[in-house]
Coordinates of C-alpha atoms in Angstrom, one line a residue:
M295 CA -6.5 -4.2 -12.3
A296 CA -8.0 -1.6 -10.1
W297 CA -7.2 -0.5 -6.7
T298 CA -9.4 1.0 -4.1
V299 CA -9.2 1.6 -0.4
S300 CA -12.8 0.8 0.5
C301 CA -13.3 -2.4 2.5
S302 CA -16.1 -4.9 2.7
R303 CA -15.4 -8.3 4.2
V304 CA -11.9 -9.7 3.9
F305 CA -9.3 -9.0 1.2
V306 CA -5.5 -9.4 1.3
I307 CA -2.6 -7.2 0.3
R308 CA 0.9 -8.8 0.4
F309 CA 4.3 -7.3 0.0
S310 CA 7.2 -9.5 -1.0
A311 CA 10.7 -9.4 -2.4
S312 CA 12.4 -11.6 -4.9
S313 CA 15.8 -11.2 -6.4
S314 CA 14.7 -13.2 -9.5
S315 CA 12.7 -11.9 -12.4
G316 CA 9.6 -13.1 -10.5
G317 CA 8.9 -9.8 -9.0
G318 CA 10.4 -7.6 -11.5
G319 CA 13.7 -9.2 -10.7
G320 CA 17.2 -7.8 -10.1
G321 CA 17.8 -7.8 -13.8
H322 CA 15.6 -4.8 -14.5
G323 CA 17.1 -2.9 -11.6
Q324 CA 20.6 -3.4 -13.1
Q325 CA 19.3 -2.3 -16.4
H326 CA 18.0 1.0 -14.9
R327 CA 21.2 1.7 -13.1
S328 CA 23.3 1.1 -16.2
S329 CA 21.1 3.3 -18.4
G330 CA 21.1 6.4 -16.2
N331 CA 18.1 8.6 -16.6
A332 CA 17.3 7.3 -20.1
V333 CA 15.0 4.3 -20.8
R334 CA 14.2 2.7 -24.1
V335 CA 10.8 1.3 -25.1
N336 CA 10.1 -0.1 -28.5
G337 CA 13.2 1.5 -29.9
A338 CA 12.5 5.0 -28.7
A339 CA 14.6 6.7 -26.0
H340 CA 12.7 8.4 -23.1
R341 CA 14.6 10.4 -20.5
A342 CA 13.3 10.8 -17.0
P343 CA 12.8 14.3 -15.7
L344 CA 15.9 15.7 -13.9
Q345 CA 15.9 16.1 -10.1
V346 CA 16.2 19.8 -9.7
G347 CA 15.0 22.6 -7.5
A348 CA 11.3 22.9 -6.8
A349 CA 10.8 26.1 -8.7
L350 CA 12.7 24.9 -11.8
E351 CA 11.1 21.5 -11.6
T352 CA 7.6 23.1 -11.5
S353 CA 8.4 25.2 -14.6
I354 CA 9.8 22.2 -16.5
N355 CA 6.8 20.0 -15.6
R356 CA 4.3 22.7 -16.6
S357 CA 6.0 23.0 -20.0
L358 CA 6.1 19.3 -20.5
A359 CA 2.4 19.1 -19.6
E360 CA 1.5 21.8 -22.1
L361 CA 3.5 20.1 -24.8
S362 CA 2.4 16.5 -24.1
A363 CA -1.2 16.8 -23.0
P364 CA -2.7 16.5 -26.6
V365 CA -0.8 13.2 -27.3
L366 CA -3.1 10.9 -25.4
P367 CA -6.4 9.8 -27.0
L368 CA -9.2 10.9 -24.6
L369 CA -12.9 10.2 -24.4
P370 CA -15.2 12.7 -26.2
A371 CA -16.6 15.5 -24.1
T372 CA -19.9 13.6 -23.6
G373 CA -18.3 10.7 -21.8
G374 CA -20.4 7.6 -21.6
D375 CA -21.7 4.6 -19.7
G376 CA -21.2 6.4 -16.4
D377 CA -17.6 7.2 -17.1
V378 CA -15.9 10.4 -16.0
G379 CA -17.1 13.3 -18.1
G380 CA -15.0 14.6 -21.0
E381 CA -13.8 17.8 -19.3
E382 CA -12.8 16.1 -16.1
R383 CA -11.2 13.2 -18.0
S384 CA -9.2 15.7 -20.1
R385 CA -7.9 17.4 -16.9
Q386 CA -7.0 14.0 -15.5
N387 CA -5.3 13.1 -18.8
I388 CA -6.9 9.6 -18.7
P389 CA -6.1 7.7 -21.8
T390 CA -8.6 5.3 -23.6
E391 CA -5.8 3.3 -25.2
K392 CA -2.9 1.4 -23.6
Q393 CA 0.2 3.5 -23.0
T394 CA 3.8 2.1 -22.7
V395 CA 5.5 5.2 -21.3
D396 CA 4.3 7.9 -18.8
P397 CA 6.9 10.7 -18.8
F398 CA 5.1 12.6 -16.1
R399 CA 5.3 9.8 -13.6
Q400 CA 8.6 8.3 -14.9
A401 CA 6.8 5.0 -15.5
L402 CA 6.9 2.2 -18.0
I403 CA 4.8 -0.8 -18.9
V404 CA 7.3 -3.8 -19.2
E405 CA 7.5 -7.6 -19.4
G406 CA 5.3 -8.2 -22.4
G407 CA 3.4 -5.0 -21.8
V408 CA 1.7 -6.0 -18.5
R409 CA 3.9 -5.1 -15.5
Y410 CA 4.1 -1.5 -14.3
Q411 CA 7.3 0.1 -13.2
Q412 CA 7.7 3.6 -11.7
T413 CA 10.7 5.5 -10.4
L414 CA 10.3 8.2 -7.8
V415 CA 12.1 10.1 -5.1
L416 CA 11.0 10.0 -1.4
R417 CA 10.0 13.5 -0.4
S418 CA 10.4 15.4 2.8
Y419 CA 6.7 15.2 3.8
E420 CA 6.7 11.4 3.4
V421 CA 9.2 10.7 6.2
G422 CA 9.1 10.8 10.0
P423 CA 11.3 12.3 12.6
D424 CA 14.0 9.7 11.9
K425 CA 14.0 10.7 8.2
T426 CA 12.7 7.3 7.0
A427 CA 9.5 6.6 5.2
T428 CA 6.5 6.0 7.4
L429 CA 4.3 3.0 7.0
E430 CA 1.5 5.4 5.9
T431 CA 3.8 6.6 3.1
V432 CA 4.5 3.0 2.0
L433 CA 0.8 2.1 1.8
N434 CA 0.1 5.3 -0.1
L435 CA 2.8 4.5 -2.6
L436 CA 1.3 1.1 -3.2
Q437 CA -2.1 2.5 -3.8
E438 CA -0.9 5.2 -6.1
T439 CA 1.2 2.9 -8.3
A440 CA -1.7 0.5 -8.6
L441 CA -4.0 3.3 -9.8
N442 CA -1.2 4.5 -12.2
H443 CA -1.0 0.9 -13.6
V444 CA -4.7 1.0 -14.4
W445 CA -4.3 4.5 -15.9
M446 CA -1.7 3.3 -18.4
S447 CA -3.8 0.2 -19.3
G448 CA -6.4 2.4 -21.0
L449 CA -9.1 0.6 -18.9
L450 CA -9.6 3.3 -16.3
G451 CA -13.3 4.3 -16.5
D452 CA -13.4 6.6 -13.5
G453 CA -10.9 8.3 -11.2
F454 CA -10.4 5.4 -8.8
G455 CA -9.6 2.1 -10.5
A456 CA -12.9 0.8 -11.9
T457 CA -12.8 -0.4 -15.5
H458 CA -15.4 0.6 -18.2
G459 CA -17.1 -2.8 -17.7
M460 CA -17.3 -2.3 -14.0
I461 CA -18.9 1.0 -14.3
R462 CA -21.5 -0.4 -16.7
N463 CA -22.3 -3.0 -14.1
N464 CA -22.2 -0.5 -11.2
L465 CA -19.2 -2.3 -9.5
I466 CA -16.2 -1.1 -7.5
W467 CA -13.1 -2.9 -6.2
V468 CA -12.7 -3.7 -2.5
V469 CA -9.7 -5.2 -0.7
S470 CA -10.3 -8.1 1.7
R471 CA -6.8 -9.1 2.9
M472 CA -3.5 -7.3 2.8
H473 CA 0.0 -8.3 3.8
V474 CA 3.0 -6.0 3.8
Q475 CA 6.6 -6.9 4.7
V476 CA 9.1 -4.2 5.3
D477 CA 12.8 -5.3 5.1
Q478 CA 14.1 -1.8 5.3
Y479 CA 12.5 1.7 5.3
P480 CA 13.6 4.1 2.5
I481 CA 15.2 7.3 3.6
W482 CA 14.5 10.9 2.6
G483 CA 15.7 11.7 -0.9
E484 CA 16.2 8.1 -1.8
V485 CA 15.4 7.1 -5.4
L486 CA 13.0 4.1 -5.5
D487 CA 11.8 1.7 -8.2
I488 CA 8.3 0.3 -7.6
D489 CA 7.0 -2.7 -9.6
T490 CA 3.4 -3.8 -9.5
W491 CA 1.4 -6.5 -11.4
V492 CA -1.9 -8.4 -11.1
G493 CA -3.0 -12.0 -11.3
S494 CA -6.1 -14.1 -10.8
S495 CA -7.4 -15.1 -7.3
G496 CA -10.1 -17.7 -7.5
K497 CA -13.1 -17.3 -9.8
N498 CA -14.1 -13.8 -8.7
G499 CA -11.1 -12.2 -7.3
M500 CA -7.9 -10.5 -8.4
R501 CA -4.4 -10.4 -6.8
R502 CA -2.1 -7.5 -6.9
D503 CA 1.6 -7.6 -5.8
W504 CA 4.3 -5.0 -5.4
L505 CA 8.1 -4.7 -4.9
I506 CA 9.8 -1.5 -3.8
R507 CA 13.5 -1.4 -4.4
G508 CA 16.3 1.1 -3.8
R509 CA 17.5 2.2 -7.2
N510 CA 21.2 2.6 -6.2
S511 CA 21.5 -0.7 -4.3
G512 CA 18.9 -2.8 -6.0
D513 CA 17.9 -4.1 -2.6
V514 CA 14.2 -4.9 -2.0
F515 CA 12.8 -2.7 0.8
V516 CA 9.2 -3.6 0.7
R517 CA 7.2 -6.7 -0.5
A518 CA 3.4 -6.8 -0.7
T519 CA 0.5 -8.8 -2.0
S520 CA -3.2 -8.3 -1.9
T521 CA -6.6 -9.8 -2.9
W522 CA -9.5 -7.9 -4.3
V523 CA -13.2 -8.6 -5.1
M524 CA -16.0 -6.6 -6.5
M525 CA -18.9 -4.9 -4.7
N526 CA -22.1 -3.4 -6.1
K527 CA -21.9 0.3 -5.5
V528 CA -25.6 0.6 -4.7
T529 CA -26.4 -2.6 -2.7
R530 CA -22.9 -2.7 -1.0
R531 CA -23.0 -6.5 -1.5
L532 CA -20.1 -8.5 -3.0
S533 CA -20.6 -9.5 -6.6
K534 CA -19.4 -12.2 -9.0
M535 CA -17.0 -11.0 -11.7
P536 CA -18.9 -10.4 -15.0
E537 CA -17.4 -12.0 -18.1
E538 CA -17.2 -8.5 -19.6
V539 CA -14.9 -7.4 -16.8
R540 CA -12.9 -10.7 -16.8
G541 CA -12.3 -10.1 -20.5
E542 CA -10.9 -6.6 -19.7
I543 CA -8.4 -7.6 -17.0
A544 CA -7.4 -11.2 -17.7
P545 CA -4.9 -10.3 -20.4
W546 CA -2.9 -8.4 -17.7
F547 CA -2.6 -11.3 -15.3
I548 CA 0.9 -12.6 -14.4
D549 CA 1.3 -15.9 -12.5
R550 CA 3.9 -14.6 -10.0
H551 CA 3.9 -13.9 -6.3
A552 CA 5.8 -11.2 -4.5
I553 CA 5.7 -13.1 -1.2
Q554 CA 6.4 -16.8 -1.7
D555 CA 4.7 -19.4 0.5
E556 CA 2.8 -16.7 2.4
A557 CA 1.0 -18.0 5.4
T558 CA -2.8 -17.5 5.5
E559 CA -3.5 -18.2 9.1
K560 CA -6.7 -16.6 10.2
I561 CA -6.4 -13.7 12.6
V562 CA -8.3 -14.3 15.9
K563 CA -11.0 -11.9 17.0
L564 CA -10.2 -9.8 20.1
D565 CA -12.6 -8.6 22.8
S566 CA -12.8 -5.8 25.3
T567 CA -10.5 -7.7 27.7
A568 CA -7.5 -6.8 25.4
M569 CA -4.5 -5.0 27.0
Y570 CA -4.9 -1.8 24.9
V571 CA -8.2 -0.2 24.0
D572 CA -8.9 3.2 22.4
S573 CA -12.5 4.1 22.0
D574 CA -14.6 6.9 20.4
L575 CA -12.4 7.3 17.3
K576 CA -14.2 9.4 14.7
P577 CA -13.2 9.8 11.0
K578 CA -12.5 13.2 9.7
R579 CA -13.5 14.5 6.3
S580 CA -9.9 14.2 5.2
D581 CA -10.0 10.5 6.0
L582 CA -12.4 9.7 3.2
D583 CA -11.5 8.4 -0.2
M584 CA -13.1 8.9 -3.6
N585 CA -15.7 6.2 -2.8
H586 CA -16.7 8.1 0.3
H587 CA -15.3 5.4 2.7
V588 CA -12.5 5.8 5.3
N589 CA -9.2 5.1 3.5
N590 CA -7.5 1.9 4.6
V591 CA -4.3 3.8 5.4
K592 CA -6.3 5.5 8.2
Y593 CA -7.3 2.1 9.6
V594 CA -3.6 1.3 10.0
R595 CA -3.0 4.6 11.7
W596 CA -5.7 3.9 14.2
M597 CA -4.3 0.5 14.9
L598 CA -0.7 1.7 15.5
E599 CA -1.7 4.7 17.7
T600 CA -3.2 2.2 20.2
L601 CA 0.3 1.0 21.0
P602 CA 2.2 2.7 23.8
D603 CA 4.5 5.5 22.8
H604 CA 7.6 4.0 24.4
F605 CA 7.0 0.8 22.4
L606 CA 6.8 2.7 19.1
Q607 CA 9.9 4.7 20.0
Q608 CA 12.0 1.5 20.5
N609 CA 10.6 -0.7 17.8
Q610 CA 9.7 -0.6 14.1
L611 CA 7.1 -2.6 12.2
S612 CA 8.4 -5.3 9.9
S613 CA 5.2 -7.0 8.8
I614 CA 1.4 -6.3 8.9
T615 CA -1.5 -8.4 7.7
L616 CA -5.0 -7.0 7.5
E617 CA -8.3 -8.8 7.0
Y618 CA -11.1 -6.4 6.1
R619 CA -14.7 -7.2 7.2
K620 CA -16.8 -4.0 6.8
E621 CA -16.5 -0.6 5.3
C622 CA -16.4 2.5 7.6
G623 CA -18.2 5.7 6.9
S624 CA -17.8 9.3 8.0
S625 CA -20.4 9.1 10.7
D626 CA -19.2 5.9 12.4
V627 CA -17.6 5.8 15.8
V628 CA -14.6 3.3 15.9
Q629 CA -12.9 1.4 18.7
S630 CA -9.3 0.2 18.3
I631 CA -8.2 -2.9 20.3
C632 CA -4.7 -4.4 20.6
Q633 CA -3.3 -7.4 22.4
P634 CA 0.4 -8.5 22.5
D635 CA 1.1 -12.2 21.7
E636 CA 2.7 -13.4 24.9
D637 CA 4.6 -16.2 23.3
S638 CA 6.4 -13.7 21.0
I639 CA 7.7 -11.4 23.8
P640 CA 11.5 -11.9 24.0
P641 CA 12.8 -13.0 27.4
Q642 CA 15.1 -10.0 27.6
E643 CA 12.1 -7.6 27.5
N644 CA 11.9 -7.7 31.3
V645 CA 15.6 -6.8 31.5
S646 CA 15.1 -3.8 29.2
M647 CA 12.3 -2.6 31.4
V648 CA 14.6 -2.7 34.5
I649 CA 17.5 -0.9 32.9
G650 CA 15.1 1.7 31.5
P651 CA 16.1 4.6 29.2
S652 CA 19.1 5.7 31.3
L653 CA 21.3 3.3 29.4
S654 CA 23.0 5.3 26.7
P655 CA 23.3 4.1 23.1
E656 CA 27.1 4.1 23.5
I657 CA 26.9 1.6 26.3
I658 CA 24.4 -0.6 24.5
S659 CA 26.4 -0.7 21.3
G660 CA 29.7 -1.2 23.2
H661 CA 28.2 -4.1 25.2
H662 CA 27.9 -6.7 22.4
S663 CA 25.9 -9.3 24.4
L664 CA 23.4 -6.7 25.6
A665 CA 23.1 -5.1 22.2
G666 CA 22.4 -8.6 20.7
A667 CA 19.9 -9.4 23.4
L668 CA 18.0 -6.2 22.7
Q669 CA 17.6 -7.0 19.0
Q670 CA 16.4 -10.6 19.2
S671 CA 13.0 -12.1 18.4
P672 CA 10.5 -9.7 16.9
M673 CA 7.3 -9.1 18.9
K674 CA 3.8 -9.7 17.5
Y675 CA 0.5 -8.0 18.2
T676 CA -3.1 -8.8 17.2
H677 CA -5.4 -5.8 16.4
L678 CA -9.1 -5.2 15.9
L679 CA -11.0 -2.2 14.6
Q680 CA -14.8 -2.2 15.2
L681 CA -17.5 0.3 14.9
K682 CA -20.4 1.0 17.3
A683 CA -23.8 -0.3 16.0
G684 CA -26.4 0.4 18.7
D685 CA -25.6 -1.6 21.8
K686 CA -23.0 -3.8 20.0
Y687 CA -19.9 -3.6 17.8
E688 CA -19.3 -4.7 14.2
E689 CA -15.9 -5.6 12.9
I690 CA -14.2 -3.4 10.4
V691 CA -10.7 -5.0 10.1
R692 CA -8.6 -7.5 11.9
G693 CA -4.8 -7.1 11.9
R694 CA -1.5 -8.8 12.9
T695 CA 1.7 -6.9 13.2
T696 CA 5.3 -8.1 13.7
W697 CA 7.9 -5.8 15.1
K698 CA 11.7 -5.6 15.6
K699 CA 13.9 -3.5 17.7
K700 CA 15.2 -0.4 16.1
A701 CA 19.0 -0.5 15.5
Y702 CA 21.0 1.7 17.9
K703 CA 23.6 3.8 16.1
A704 CA 26.6 5.4 17.9
P705 CA 26.9 9.1 17.2

């Protein structure tokens, strides 16, 4: 059930939407909208915190924390089996028993007590210049809700997703493949409902899926799915899933996929002849996660920054698939390579290059045939991040991105 951002070999994360109950379904979204701020679990009403000014909200949250902190059963001060110590665990408020309601995060455990559901508001520092969520924000929300899911399960043995059994076996989670589909980017101040759940993936893996919806509309904005395996923390080698760990997480499995019929085509490896190459990228201290590896969100940032600025200004990402091969540390030097798929470049691309930026949005939106041409077939790119290892390079992650033209809006 855990989530981590370290990478060793290939894991998958997918994002998918479904209007049925399969992904947390439209039904629960309607239920939330009809119930206002209050939700009912096991007969008890729980009201979500009000959206108020920052100062008042801080005061309210502090009071709630002081009143509610003793409620959760915590580990004794001595800790145990390599788990987080008692003092640190108390400050993190990590429970040792399953929770059904988290009033601090506005979250619930639903659907037979296995699926996680959280409501949040998109904040100002989570959006870009266009006031919409960045891809980095989307990935961070996925990671955070996955960890919160494990937190409420009562299985969290440390601060980053490992269960008690995993800690006893010196294991951590790593992601091998990830797929995210963005149908629409949330906007600043929008209220979102995020659902996440886990399922089995082969004998030794685990799948985690997500859906991000707009609470007011019920529309699915983001769909995602991922595959995880275990790695020995000391040897850095992949490990089979111990029966002890399987016994912990198997009761939480749901046989449901956020992205239906997801293609698993292997991503080709690029070389130095690619069109775009950015070398000598170096991780910063702030890029490291709690496992002391470069966070996978940073990988995506490196990939996208290789693309030309004019392309990023005119287009937005609609899908990304990542295949992780190797973890990256703080002392590694990284090279980012990118190559456009020629068969995915729309015929009108040459036309747009000729007309250039001098064509105003009013003219484009008023000229229906031209506006339609500029919004046709999405473009696709293949990506590769690799690190320098002596006189050669070793793969970190391969990627595939699909893009679509940004919609022009008349003032």
